[in-house]
């Protein structure tokens, strides 16, 4: 099953040429989940061939502009392009007021339902549970209410051992039961245990998205063992004081988070505009966690 | 005196790769006036080296997203970059609510005053009168309240005829009076008429910005004889019905406006995303008004 994330924006609030504020498109089994939507996200989607029409779920971490100011334009464009199916929006409750005020004053009639699911940073909560993923909010510690998100792949059905199943002439109608773990008893009354007929499906993967937050161990347990951790790394560690003041994380700290939660891989992003090149941030994070990559815009990471 | 406009965005609402929603930077005597501020305007300013810190006046024509959705981000960035001097915002009154709601929820404290001047599409009004320009609103006919803007250069002081002034040994302290049109009487009581000592300054120029509007002659008188007319031309004339339905103008009509108001030059923009190339729009407008150019992003037009 496809499970990969495409970086659409990698910068923090102050604009910098050729880097865009935060946005990511997560592809889970060919359905797109948009995570944050900074200004210019639509242009980035056009640039990297991410089809807006394939998005049914949008997750907004918090109401700093670099994480949501591209949303009104995107919602309007979906409408102009004839969308009628519902769009699910996971966000702080105040975003609904902002969206409705914009649409009221622009006299826009949105021809598809927007279904809001409000986030609450006081405790982790399951926000979405569909056939492919469970999504939980991750309470983060930022200047304003902010949640990350962890996307946990659903455990897939067991896989048939094709040769065995065919050799025993098991009727096709029975396959779905086998995949669910049932044993099989043939016409002569002989029982075959499920383990002989199927193999376990792959271990479900997870993707944890943590932006923006001060270094804070409170959410480590929730993201323990994640396959891929995206973590903000706004500053180099020589700006730790500035990071603390602004409730952000340094590259070194992001590496330490990945190491402590035993992640398989780390992607760092949300870079301050003061860093024209990003190698120093990467090198610093790798001192704590070698399996680190940069959130380069347009890059897709398989999870 | 510098009087030129740089195109930052040229597209209408539906996004298209590599064209951005409407924004223009007008440079009058090295002060920048931003006209409309679609999503991504900040990136465009970085791209074309238009310094945000030099903007003191922003004009928003109306509250469709492709004309203002870049504003909140720009206002935030000015704050992050330490601005303290006042910013003047000429806009529909509802924009104040939108801005304040965003800043309230993002808990942003803006450290410079935003001075609002509200537009009213019911009649033309002088919005700004400073040493360089007078700016008037132009009532337009769009789906929602919308005004264009005409920037009229102030008449400059008369220019000294340097040789003559030096030959007569007129004291330097007297120069400003001469520039204002006064005569000069020397110590012997002889009077020199101002016309002998100065020449008239250049004819004041004007720039008229008309977006978005249905073809409507009601504003023609106000923009008559303008040196440069920017006019929206969303569609080709074979889509006249669509233009009427959506309260937009065709390229042919834009050319006709320029011809009827006796403009010196026409710039067309606000192109529909359906036009991947723009030559047909240009050719069509030129059939009515040969002195037409396209609003190509990054291009600067001297007025």
XYZ file of N, CA, C and O in Angstrom, chain A residues 13-21 38-43 46-47 63-65 68-74 76-77 80-81 94-95 97-98 101-103 105-108 143-145, chain B residues 13-21 38-43 46-47 63-65 68-74 76-77 80-81 94-95 97-98 101-103 105-108 143-145:
360
model
N 7.787 31.313 9.456
C 6.913 32.435 9.119
C 7.532 33.486 8.197
O 6.900 33.931 7.248
N 8.758 33.904 8.455
C 9.325 34.969 7.618
C 9.572 34.434 6.218
O 10.201 33.391 6.052
N 9.070 35.125 5.195
C 9.203 34.577 3.840
C 10.640 34.616 3.339
O 11.408 35.486 3.704
N 10.968 33.660 2.526
C 12.284 33.596 1.900
C 12.058 33.100 0.484
O 11.202 32.239 0.246
N 12.812 33.662 -0.446
C 12.593 33.319 -1.845
C 12.837 31.833 -2.086
O 13.831 31.280 -1.640
N 11.906 31.233 -2.771
C 12.020 29.838 -3.178
C 11.858 28.822 -2.062
O 12.111 27.633 -2.270
N 11.505 29.260 -0.866
C 11.010 28.317 0.137
C 9.618 28.784 0.526
O 9.356 29.982 0.616
N 8.746 27.840 0.754
C 7.348 28.169 1.026
C 6.958 27.710 2.421
O 7.537 26.765 2.950
N 5.952 28.371 3.004
C 5.547 27.965 4.347
C 4.963 26.549 4.351
O 4.637 25.981 3.317
N 0.156 26.387 4.251
C 0.680 27.755 4.240
C 0.356 28.460 2.932
O -0.043 27.823 1.943
N 0.558 29.757 2.946
C 0.308 30.555 1.745
C 1.102 29.994 0.560
O 2.277 29.678 0.683
N 0.447 29.878 -0.578
C 1.131 29.401 -1.780
C 1.046 27.899 -1.977
O 1.604 27.372 -2.947
N 0.351 27.197 -1.092
C 0.279 25.734 -1.200
C -0.320 25.304 -2.540
O 0.137 24.335 -3.148
N -1.300 26.067 -3.027
C -1.889 25.692 -4.320
C -0.854 25.733 -5.439
O -0.824 24.855 -6.305
N -0.028 26.771 -5.449
C 1.016 26.849 -6.478
C 1.987 25.679 -6.342
O 2.425 25.102 -7.329
N 0.470 22.592 -7.803
C 0.557 22.616 -9.265
C 1.982 22.286 -9.704
O 2.201 21.523 -10.643
N 2.956 22.844 -8.989
C 4.365 22.636 -9.342
C 4.747 21.160 -9.247
O 5.458 20.643 -10.108
N -2.999 28.006 14.331
C -3.424 29.192 13.596
C -2.349 30.276 13.487
O -2.664 31.467 13.514
N -1.107 29.876 13.353
C -0.114 30.826 12.859
C -0.172 30.783 11.337
O -0.296 29.711 10.733
N -0.063 31.997 10.755
C -0.341 32.151 9.336
C 0.446 31.225 8.434
O -0.071 30.779 7.394
N -1.688 28.061 7.758
C -3.073 27.973 7.248
C -3.450 29.030 6.220
O -4.535 28.948 5.647
N -2.583 29.991 5.926
C -3.037 31.101 5.073
C -3.253 30.729 3.605
O -3.765 31.525 2.833
N -2.909 29.511 3.224
C -3.240 29.060 1.869
C -4.572 28.340 1.787
O -4.998 27.930 0.702
N -5.232 28.203 2.936
C -6.426 27.344 2.963
C -7.645 27.969 2.294
O -8.347 27.291 1.528
N -7.908 29.244 2.561
C -9.117 29.881 1.996
C -9.055 29.808 0.472
O -10.043 29.474 -0.195
N -7.901 30.105 -0.079
C -7.741 30.046 -1.536
C -7.960 28.634 -2.070
O -8.614 28.445 -3.095
N -7.432 27.648 -1.362
C -7.608 26.257 -1.796
C -9.078 25.850 -1.745
O -9.608 25.261 -2.698
N -11.633 27.762 -1.981
C -12.326 28.482 -3.058
C -12.077 27.812 -4.400
O -12.997 27.671 -5.214
N -10.832 27.415 -4.631
C -10.504 26.793 -5.915
C -11.219 25.458 -6.087
O -11.679 25.134 -7.187
N -14.571 26.407 -7.230
C -14.564 26.858 -8.635
C -14.413 25.679 -9.586
O -14.934 25.690 -10.691
N -13.683 24.655 -9.120
C -13.472 23.488 -9.977
C -14.595 22.462 -9.886
O -14.464 21.353 -10.396
N -11.359 27.831 16.028
C -11.439 29.214 15.558
C -11.291 29.336 14.041
O -11.691 30.337 13.450
N -10.707 28.305 13.429
C -10.513 28.401 11.973
C -11.855 28.455 11.236
O -11.973 29.079 10.186
N -14.477 30.074 12.171
C -14.901 31.487 12.145
C -14.191 32.240 11.024
O -14.801 33.042 10.312
N -12.897 31.997 10.910
C -12.108 32.710 9.895
C -12.608 32.348 8.500
O -12.824 33.221 7.652
N -16.098 33.847 7.848
C -16.074 35.301 7.666
C -15.577 35.656 6.263
O -16.140 36.525 5.588
N -14.531 34.980 5.814
C -14.023 35.224 4.456
C -15.100 34.928 3.411
O -15.312 35.726 2.489
N -15.758 33.796 3.557
C -16.758 33.429 2.551
C -17.980 34.345 2.613
O -18.600 34.651 1.595
N -17.961 37.556 3.400
C -17.645 38.856 2.788
C -17.359 38.754 1.299
O -17.540 39.724 0.563
N -16.872 37.610 0.870
C -16.652 37.462 -0.577
C -17.924 36.989 -1.274
O -17.936 36.823 -2.490
N -18.971 36.789 -0.483
C -20.259 36.297 -1.002
C -20.064 35.021 -1.820
O -20.660 34.834 -2.878
N -19.207 34.136 -1.288
C -18.937 32.864 -1.955
C -19.901 31.808 -1.437
O -20.119 31.696 -0.235
N 3.375 28.543 21.175
C 2.864 29.779 21.779
C 1.349 29.806 21.818
O 0.742 30.384 22.707
N 0.738 29.214 20.802
C -0.722 29.103 20.801
C -1.078 27.628 20.668
O -0.213 26.792 20.411
N -2.356 27.322 20.859
C -2.828 25.940 20.795
C -2.336 25.294 19.500
O -2.531 25.828 18.409
N -9.101 34.032 -10.418
C -9.212 33.228 -9.198
C -8.674 31.798 -9.314
O -7.962 31.332 -8.429
N -8.990 31.089 -10.385
C -8.542 29.692 -10.462
C -7.031 29.655 -10.634
O -6.492 30.317 -11.515
N -6.339 28.895 -9.790
C -4.878 28.925 -9.858
C -4.350 28.253 -11.124
O -4.947 27.322 -11.648
N -3.249 28.749 -11.597
C -2.567 28.176 -12.749
C -1.081 28.259 -12.459
O -0.614 29.240 -11.876
N -0.359 27.224 -12.844
C 1.055 27.173 -12.509
C 1.798 28.337 -13.156
O 1.630 28.621 -14.335
N 2.605 28.988 -12.345
C 3.475 30.068 -12.819
C 2.758 31.366 -13.161
O 3.380 32.268 -13.719
N 1.459 31.450 -12.873
C 0.827 32.768 -12.863
C 0.230 32.944 -11.468
O -0.279 31.998 -10.876
N 0.300 34.153 -10.982
C -0.143 34.424 -9.616
C -1.313 35.384 -9.608
O -1.466 36.184 -10.522
N -2.131 35.312 -8.551
C -3.281 36.212 -8.507
C -2.838 37.676 -8.393
O -1.693 37.986 -8.079
N -2.936 39.421 -3.909
C -3.360 38.027 -3.983
C -2.387 37.104 -3.253
O -1.262 37.505 -2.908
N -2.836 35.870 -3.052
C -1.989 34.875 -2.376
C -0.644 34.755 -3.102
O -0.598 34.688 -4.330
N 0.432 34.741 -2.338
C 1.757 34.567 -2.920
C 2.446 35.872 -3.290
O 3.565 35.857 -3.806
N 1.802 37.000 -2.984
C 2.411 38.289 -3.345
C 3.784 38.468 -2.704
O 4.710 38.995 -3.331
N 3.933 37.991 -1.472
C 5.242 38.123 -0.822
C 6.339 37.397 -1.603
O 7.448 37.911 -1.760
N 6.036 36.180 -2.066
C 7.029 35.442 -2.859
C 7.346 36.205 -4.143
O 8.502 36.280 -4.561
N 9.689 39.010 -3.424
C 11.059 38.524 -3.266
C 11.666 38.210 -4.635
O 12.819 38.527 -4.917
N 10.847 37.593 -5.483
C 11.323 37.184 -6.807
C 11.767 38.401 -7.625
O 12.784 38.352 -8.305
N -13.105 42.109 -2.055
C -12.828 40.975 -1.173
C -13.043 39.623 -1.849
O -13.504 38.677 -1.199
N -12.712 39.502 -3.125
C -12.526 38.175 -3.683
C -11.077 37.764 -3.398
O -10.154 38.578 -3.505
N -10.946 36.470 -3.047
C -9.676 35.995 -2.511
C -8.475 36.278 -3.379
O -7.378 36.543 -2.862
N -6.887 39.614 -2.227
C -6.440 40.016 -0.869
C -5.847 38.890 -0.030
O -5.341 39.139 1.062
N -5.850 37.649 -0.511
C -5.464 36.551 0.394
C -3.964 36.518 0.730
O -3.539 35.747 1.582
N -3.180 37.358 0.074
C -1.771 37.453 0.468
C -1.518 38.521 1.521
O -0.384 38.688 1.973
N -2.576 39.218 1.917
C -2.371 40.402 2.764
C -2.014 40.051 4.211
O -1.108 40.662 4.792
N -2.726 39.090 4.800
C -2.472 38.769 6.214
C -1.006 38.346 6.387
O -0.324 38.778 7.318
N -0.532 37.510 5.477
C 0.864 37.071 5.549
C 1.831 38.234 5.408
O 2.831 38.319 6.138
N 1.527 39.144 4.504
C 2.405 40.313 4.315
C 2.421 41.184 5.567
O 3.486 41.597 6.037
N 1.862 40.279 8.580
C 2.593 39.544 9.621
C 4.098 39.647 9.401
O 4.861 39.845 10.351
N 4.511 39.515 8.151
C 5.942 39.567 7.859
C 6.525 40.939 8.163
O 7.637 41.050 8.675
N 7.109 40.892 11.775
C 8.271 40.062 12.121
C 9.576 40.779 11.783
O 10.589 40.593 12.457
N 9.529 41.576 10.722
C 10.742 42.277 10.309
C 10.946 43.600 11.034
O 11.800 44.394 10.654
N -15.058 45.608 5.469
C -15.083 44.257 6.030
C -13.695 43.642 6.171
O -13.495 42.707 6.943
N -12.743 44.157 5.422
C -11.400 43.570 5.504
C -10.798 43.757 6.891
O -10.023 42.930 7.367
N -12.356 43.491 9.692
C -12.834 42.371 10.518
C -11.997 41.117 10.259
O -11.623 40.398 11.184
N -11.751 40.855 8.986
C -10.996 39.645 8.631
C -9.592 39.716 9.211
O -9.102 38.754 9.825
N -9.657 39.368 13.039
C -9.973 38.013 13.491
C -8.744 37.096 13.355
O -8.432 36.315 14.255
N -8.053 37.203 12.244
C -6.834 36.403 12.063
C -5.812 36.714 13.152
O -5.235 35.800 13.748
N -5.589 37.985 13.399
C -4.568 38.353 14.384
C -5.009 37.975 15.799
O -4.183 37.615 16.636
N -6.827 35.342 16.635
C -6.682 33.903 16.841
C -5.232 33.441 16.777
O -4.881 32.420 17.358
N -4.415 34.182 16.026
C -3.001 33.791 16.002
C -2.250 34.434 17.170
O -1.058 34.209 17.344
N -2.972 35.211 17.971
C -2.380 35.924 19.111
C -1.176 36.740 18.677
O -0.139 36.778 19.332
N -1.338 37.394 17.520
C -0.267 38.232 16.989
C -0.435 39.655 17.491
O -1.537 40.194 17.474
N -19.382 41.582 -8.985
C -20.392 40.840 -8.220
C -20.524 41.345 -6.801
O -21.581 41.295 -6.194
N -19.402 41.769 -6.237
C -19.430 42.351 -4.891
C -18.820 43.745 -4.985
O -18.247 44.113 -6.008
N -18.955 44.494 -3.905
C -18.447 45.864 -3.876
C -16.993 45.886 -4.327
O -16.164 45.141 -3.804
